[in-house]
mmCIF file with all atom_site columns, C-alpha atoms in Angstrom:
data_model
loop_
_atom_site.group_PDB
_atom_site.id
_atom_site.type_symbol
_atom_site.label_atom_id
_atom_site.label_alt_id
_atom_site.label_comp_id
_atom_site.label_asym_id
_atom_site.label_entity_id
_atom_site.label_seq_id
_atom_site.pdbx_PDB_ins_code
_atom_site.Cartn_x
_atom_site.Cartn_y
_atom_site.Cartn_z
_atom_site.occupancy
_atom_site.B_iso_or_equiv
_atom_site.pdbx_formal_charge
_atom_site.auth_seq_id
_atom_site.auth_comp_id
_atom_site.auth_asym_id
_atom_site.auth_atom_id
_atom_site.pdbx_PDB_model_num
ATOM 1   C CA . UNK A 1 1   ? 15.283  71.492  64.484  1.00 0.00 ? 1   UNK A CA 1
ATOM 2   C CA . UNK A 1 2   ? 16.058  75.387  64.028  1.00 0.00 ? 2   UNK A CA 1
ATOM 3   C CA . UNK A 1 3   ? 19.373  76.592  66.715  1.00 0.00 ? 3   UNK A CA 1
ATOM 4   C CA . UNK A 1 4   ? 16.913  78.554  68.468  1.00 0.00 ? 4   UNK A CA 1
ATOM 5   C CA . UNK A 1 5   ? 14.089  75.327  69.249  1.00 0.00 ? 5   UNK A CA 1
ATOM 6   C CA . UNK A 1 6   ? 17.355  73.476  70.159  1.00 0.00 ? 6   UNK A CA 1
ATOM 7   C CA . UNK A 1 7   ? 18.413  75.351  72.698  1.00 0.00 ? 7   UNK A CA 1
ATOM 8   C CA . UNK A 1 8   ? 15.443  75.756  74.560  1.00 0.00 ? 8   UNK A CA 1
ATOM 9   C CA . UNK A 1 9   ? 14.942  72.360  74.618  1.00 0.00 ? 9   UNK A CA 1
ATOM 10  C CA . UNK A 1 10  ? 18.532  72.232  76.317  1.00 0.00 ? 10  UNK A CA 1
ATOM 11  C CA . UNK A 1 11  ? 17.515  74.761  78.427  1.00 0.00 ? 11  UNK A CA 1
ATOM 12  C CA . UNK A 1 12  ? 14.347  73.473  79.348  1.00 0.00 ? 12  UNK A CA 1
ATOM 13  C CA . UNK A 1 13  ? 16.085  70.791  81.769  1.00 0.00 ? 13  UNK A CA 1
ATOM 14  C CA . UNK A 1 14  ? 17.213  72.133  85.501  1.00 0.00 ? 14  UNK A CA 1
ATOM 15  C CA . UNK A 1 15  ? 20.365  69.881  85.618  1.00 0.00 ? 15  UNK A CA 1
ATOM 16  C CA . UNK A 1 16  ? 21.315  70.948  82.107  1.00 0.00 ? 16  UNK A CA 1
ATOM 17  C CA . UNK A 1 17  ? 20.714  74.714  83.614  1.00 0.00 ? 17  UNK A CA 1
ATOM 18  C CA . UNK A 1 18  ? 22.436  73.993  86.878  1.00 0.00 ? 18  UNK A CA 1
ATOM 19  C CA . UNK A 1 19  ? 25.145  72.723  84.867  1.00 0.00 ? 19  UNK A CA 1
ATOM 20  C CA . UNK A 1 20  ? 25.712  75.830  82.759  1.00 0.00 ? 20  UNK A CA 1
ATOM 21  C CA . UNK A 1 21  ? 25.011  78.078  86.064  1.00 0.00 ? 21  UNK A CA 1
ATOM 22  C CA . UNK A 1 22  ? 28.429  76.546  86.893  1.00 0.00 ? 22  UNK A CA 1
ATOM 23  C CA . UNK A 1 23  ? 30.049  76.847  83.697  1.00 0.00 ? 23  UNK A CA 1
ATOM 24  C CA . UNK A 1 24  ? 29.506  80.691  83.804  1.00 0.00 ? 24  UNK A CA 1
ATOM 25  C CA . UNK A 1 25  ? 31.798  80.757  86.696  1.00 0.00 ? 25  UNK A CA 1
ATOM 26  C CA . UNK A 1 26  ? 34.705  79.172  84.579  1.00 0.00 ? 26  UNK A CA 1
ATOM 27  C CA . UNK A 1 27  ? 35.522  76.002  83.294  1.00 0.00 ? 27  UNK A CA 1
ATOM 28  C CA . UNK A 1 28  ? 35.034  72.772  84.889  1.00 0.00 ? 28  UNK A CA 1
ATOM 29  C CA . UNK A 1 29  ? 35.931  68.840  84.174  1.00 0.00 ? 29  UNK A CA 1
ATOM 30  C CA . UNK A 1 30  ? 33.177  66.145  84.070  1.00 0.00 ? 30  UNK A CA 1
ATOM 31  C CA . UNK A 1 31  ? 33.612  65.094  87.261  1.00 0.00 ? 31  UNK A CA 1
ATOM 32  C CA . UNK A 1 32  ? 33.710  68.356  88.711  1.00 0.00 ? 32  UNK A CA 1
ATOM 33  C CA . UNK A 1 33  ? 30.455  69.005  86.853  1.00 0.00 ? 33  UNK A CA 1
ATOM 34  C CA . UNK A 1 34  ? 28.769  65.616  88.221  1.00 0.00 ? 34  UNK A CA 1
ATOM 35  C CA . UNK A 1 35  ? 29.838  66.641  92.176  1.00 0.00 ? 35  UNK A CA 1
ATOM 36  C CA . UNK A 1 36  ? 26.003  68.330  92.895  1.00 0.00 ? 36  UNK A CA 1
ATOM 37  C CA . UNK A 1 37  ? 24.310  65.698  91.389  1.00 0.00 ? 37  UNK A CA 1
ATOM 38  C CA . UNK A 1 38  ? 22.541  62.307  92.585  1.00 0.00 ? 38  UNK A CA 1
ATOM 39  C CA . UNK A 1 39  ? 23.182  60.775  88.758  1.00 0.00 ? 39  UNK A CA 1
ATOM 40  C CA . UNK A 1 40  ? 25.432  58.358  87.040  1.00 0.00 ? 40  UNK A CA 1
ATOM 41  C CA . UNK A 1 41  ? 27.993  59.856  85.266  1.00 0.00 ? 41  UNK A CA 1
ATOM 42  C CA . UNK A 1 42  ? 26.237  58.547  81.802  1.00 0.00 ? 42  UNK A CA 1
ATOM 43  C CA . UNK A 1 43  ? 23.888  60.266  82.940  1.00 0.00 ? 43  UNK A CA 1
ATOM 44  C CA . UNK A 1 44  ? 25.446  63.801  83.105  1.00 0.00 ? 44  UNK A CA 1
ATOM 45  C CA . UNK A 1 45  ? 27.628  62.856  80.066  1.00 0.00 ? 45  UNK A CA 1
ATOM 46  C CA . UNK A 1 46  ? 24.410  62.750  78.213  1.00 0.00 ? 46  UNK A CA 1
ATOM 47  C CA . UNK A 1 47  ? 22.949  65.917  79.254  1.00 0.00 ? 47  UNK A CA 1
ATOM 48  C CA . UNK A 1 48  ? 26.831  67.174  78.400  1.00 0.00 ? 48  UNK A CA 1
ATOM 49  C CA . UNK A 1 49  ? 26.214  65.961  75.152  1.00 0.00 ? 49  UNK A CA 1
ATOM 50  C CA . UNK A 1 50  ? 22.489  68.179  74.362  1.00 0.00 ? 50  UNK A CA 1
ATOM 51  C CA . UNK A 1 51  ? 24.186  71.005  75.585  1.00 0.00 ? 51  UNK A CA 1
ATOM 52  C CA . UNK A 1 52  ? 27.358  70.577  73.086  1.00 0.00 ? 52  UNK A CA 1
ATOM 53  C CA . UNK A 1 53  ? 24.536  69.629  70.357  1.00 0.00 ? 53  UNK A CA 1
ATOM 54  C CA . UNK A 1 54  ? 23.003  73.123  71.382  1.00 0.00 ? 54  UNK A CA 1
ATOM 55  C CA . UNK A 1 55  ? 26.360  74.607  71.428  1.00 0.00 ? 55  UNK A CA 1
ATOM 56  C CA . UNK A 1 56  ? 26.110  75.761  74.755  1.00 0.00 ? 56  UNK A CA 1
ATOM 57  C CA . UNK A 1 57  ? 29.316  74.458  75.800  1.00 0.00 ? 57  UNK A CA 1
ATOM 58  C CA . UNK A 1 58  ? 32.441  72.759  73.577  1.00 0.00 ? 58  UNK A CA 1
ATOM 59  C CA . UNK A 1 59  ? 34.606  70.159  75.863  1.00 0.00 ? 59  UNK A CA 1
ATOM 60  C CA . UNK A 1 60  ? 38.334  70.178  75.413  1.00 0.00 ? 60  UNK A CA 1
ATOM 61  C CA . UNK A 1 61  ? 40.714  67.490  75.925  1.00 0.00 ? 61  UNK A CA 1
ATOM 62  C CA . UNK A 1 62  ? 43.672  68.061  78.423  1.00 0.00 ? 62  UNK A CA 1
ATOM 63  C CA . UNK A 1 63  ? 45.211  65.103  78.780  1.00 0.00 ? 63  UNK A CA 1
ATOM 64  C CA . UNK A 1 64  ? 42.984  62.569  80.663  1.00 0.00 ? 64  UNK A CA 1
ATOM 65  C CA . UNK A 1 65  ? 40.654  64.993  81.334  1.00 0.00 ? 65  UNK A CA 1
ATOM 66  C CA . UNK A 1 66  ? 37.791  66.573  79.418  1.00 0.00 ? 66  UNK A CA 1
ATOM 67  C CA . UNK A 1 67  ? 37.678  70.503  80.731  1.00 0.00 ? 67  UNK A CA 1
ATOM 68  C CA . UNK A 1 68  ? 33.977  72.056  79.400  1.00 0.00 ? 68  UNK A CA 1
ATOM 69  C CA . UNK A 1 69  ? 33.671  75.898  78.938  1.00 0.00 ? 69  UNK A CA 1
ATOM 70  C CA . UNK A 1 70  ? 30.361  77.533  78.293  1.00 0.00 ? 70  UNK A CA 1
ATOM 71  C CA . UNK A 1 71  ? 30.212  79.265  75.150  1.00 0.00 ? 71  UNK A CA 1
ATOM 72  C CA . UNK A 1 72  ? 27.541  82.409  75.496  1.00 0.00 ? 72  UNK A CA 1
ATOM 73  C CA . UNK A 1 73  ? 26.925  82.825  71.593  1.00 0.00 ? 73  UNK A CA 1
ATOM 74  C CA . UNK A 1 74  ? 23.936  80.289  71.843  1.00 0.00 ? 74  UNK A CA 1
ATOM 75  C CA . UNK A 1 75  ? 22.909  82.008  75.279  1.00 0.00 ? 75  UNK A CA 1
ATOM 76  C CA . UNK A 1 76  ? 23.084  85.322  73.841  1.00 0.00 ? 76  UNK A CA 1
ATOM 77  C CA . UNK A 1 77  ? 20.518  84.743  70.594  1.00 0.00 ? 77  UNK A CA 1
ATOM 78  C CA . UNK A 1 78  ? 18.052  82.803  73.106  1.00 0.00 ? 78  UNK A CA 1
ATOM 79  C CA . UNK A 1 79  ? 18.227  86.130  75.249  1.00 0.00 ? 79  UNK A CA 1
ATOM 80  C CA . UNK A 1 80  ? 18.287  87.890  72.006  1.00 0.00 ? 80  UNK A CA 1
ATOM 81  C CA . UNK A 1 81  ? 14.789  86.323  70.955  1.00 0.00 ? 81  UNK A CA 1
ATOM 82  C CA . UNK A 1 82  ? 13.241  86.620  74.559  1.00 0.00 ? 82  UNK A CA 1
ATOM 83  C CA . UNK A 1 83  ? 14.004  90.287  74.667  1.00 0.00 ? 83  UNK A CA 1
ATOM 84  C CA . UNK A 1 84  ? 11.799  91.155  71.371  1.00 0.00 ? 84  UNK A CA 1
ATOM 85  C CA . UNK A 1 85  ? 8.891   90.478  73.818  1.00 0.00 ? 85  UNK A CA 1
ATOM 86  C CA . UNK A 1 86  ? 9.603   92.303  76.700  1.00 0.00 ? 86  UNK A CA 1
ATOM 87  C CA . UNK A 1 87  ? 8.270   95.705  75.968  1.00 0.00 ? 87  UNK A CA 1
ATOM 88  C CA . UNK A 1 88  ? 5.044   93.553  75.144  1.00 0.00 ? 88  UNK A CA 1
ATOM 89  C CA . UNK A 1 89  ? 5.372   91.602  78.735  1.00 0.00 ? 89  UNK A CA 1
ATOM 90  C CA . UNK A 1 90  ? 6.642   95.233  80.150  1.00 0.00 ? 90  UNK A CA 1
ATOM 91  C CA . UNK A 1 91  ? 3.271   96.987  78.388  1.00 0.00 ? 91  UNK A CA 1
ATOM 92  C CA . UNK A 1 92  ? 0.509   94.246  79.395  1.00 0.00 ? 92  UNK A CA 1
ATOM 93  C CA . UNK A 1 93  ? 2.003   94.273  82.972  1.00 0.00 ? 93  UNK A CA 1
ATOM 94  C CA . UNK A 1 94  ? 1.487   98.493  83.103  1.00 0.00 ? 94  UNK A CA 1
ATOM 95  C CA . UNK A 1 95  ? -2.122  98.058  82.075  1.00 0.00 ? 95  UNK A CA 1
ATOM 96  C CA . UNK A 1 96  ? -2.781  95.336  84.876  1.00 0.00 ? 96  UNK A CA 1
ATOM 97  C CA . UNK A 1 97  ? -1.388  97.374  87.340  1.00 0.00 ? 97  UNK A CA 1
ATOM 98  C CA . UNK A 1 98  ? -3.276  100.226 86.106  1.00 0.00 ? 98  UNK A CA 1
ATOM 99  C CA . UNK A 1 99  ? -6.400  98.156  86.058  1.00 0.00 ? 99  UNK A CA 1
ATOM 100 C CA . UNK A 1 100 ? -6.086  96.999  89.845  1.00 0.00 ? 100 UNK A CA 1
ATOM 101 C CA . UNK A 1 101 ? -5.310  100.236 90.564  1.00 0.00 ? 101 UNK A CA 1
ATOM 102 C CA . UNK A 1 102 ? -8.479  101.454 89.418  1.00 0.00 ? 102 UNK A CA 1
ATOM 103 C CA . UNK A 1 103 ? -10.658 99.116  91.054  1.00 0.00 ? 103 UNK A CA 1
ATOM 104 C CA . UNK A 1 104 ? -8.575  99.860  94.662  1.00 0.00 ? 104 UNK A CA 1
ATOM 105 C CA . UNK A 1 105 ? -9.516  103.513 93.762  1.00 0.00 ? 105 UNK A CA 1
ATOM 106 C CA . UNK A 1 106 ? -13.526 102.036 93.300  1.00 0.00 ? 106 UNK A CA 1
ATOM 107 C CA . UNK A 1 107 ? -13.104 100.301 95.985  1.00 0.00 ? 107 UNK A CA 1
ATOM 108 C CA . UNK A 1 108 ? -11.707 103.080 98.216  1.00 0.00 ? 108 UNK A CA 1
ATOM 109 C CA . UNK A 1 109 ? -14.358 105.375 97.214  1.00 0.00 ? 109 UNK A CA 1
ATOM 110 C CA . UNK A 1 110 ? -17.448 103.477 97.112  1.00 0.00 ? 110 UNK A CA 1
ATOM 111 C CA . UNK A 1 111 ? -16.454 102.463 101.061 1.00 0.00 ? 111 UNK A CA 1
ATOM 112 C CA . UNK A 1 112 ? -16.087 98.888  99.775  1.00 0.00 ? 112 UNK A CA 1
ATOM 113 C CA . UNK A 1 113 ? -15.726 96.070  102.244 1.00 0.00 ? 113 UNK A CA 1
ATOM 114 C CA . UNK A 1 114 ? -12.693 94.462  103.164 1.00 0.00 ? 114 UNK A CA 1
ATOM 115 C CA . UNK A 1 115 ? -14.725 91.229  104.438 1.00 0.00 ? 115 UNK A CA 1
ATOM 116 C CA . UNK A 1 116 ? -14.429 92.535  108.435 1.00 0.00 ? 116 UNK A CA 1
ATOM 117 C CA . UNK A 1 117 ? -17.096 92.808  110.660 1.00 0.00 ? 117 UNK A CA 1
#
């Protein structure tokens, strides 16, 4: 699988998200990462593992503990890719709204019901 497929599929999971939502405010220890969550701790260690795979985050060792940073490369050519549409998303949006608004302007000049009585 291409970087790019393999971090959306890390991304597509909300505990893997919620996890890096964290992350983004510094770095963290497994257990400090598991807190939120109703899971096992194999559990979050897998979904610690996808998002190393993705190289979302890298985990350290310090010791006994296992501190996990985020690391925003990965983040930043998902965003990257996502941004090459938005002028489309921005430019279909603009027509809807121009569509609606011409059928409020029909609407408003052909004295079109509201459905009262």
């Amino acid at each position: 699988m291409d970087s790019l497929s393999t971090t959306f599929a890390a991304l597509a999971d909300p505990t893997r998200r919620a996890i890096l939502a964290r992350l983004a405010q510094g770095e963290a220890t497994v257990s400090d990462l598991a807190l939120p969550f109703a899971i096992s701790a194999p559990a979050i260690s897998k979904h610690l593992r996808v998002l190393t795979r993705a190289g979302l985050i890298t985990q350290g060792r310090d010791r006994q503990f296992r501190p996990c940073r985020i690391e925003p490369a990965q983040l930043k050519q998902a965003a990257d890719w996502t941004l090459q549409y938005r002028q489309l998303w921005e430019q279909r949006l603009d027509q809807l709204d121009d569509y609606l608004q011409r059928l409020q302007q029909q609407n408003d000049s052909s004295g079109g019901t509201s459905g009262k009585k």
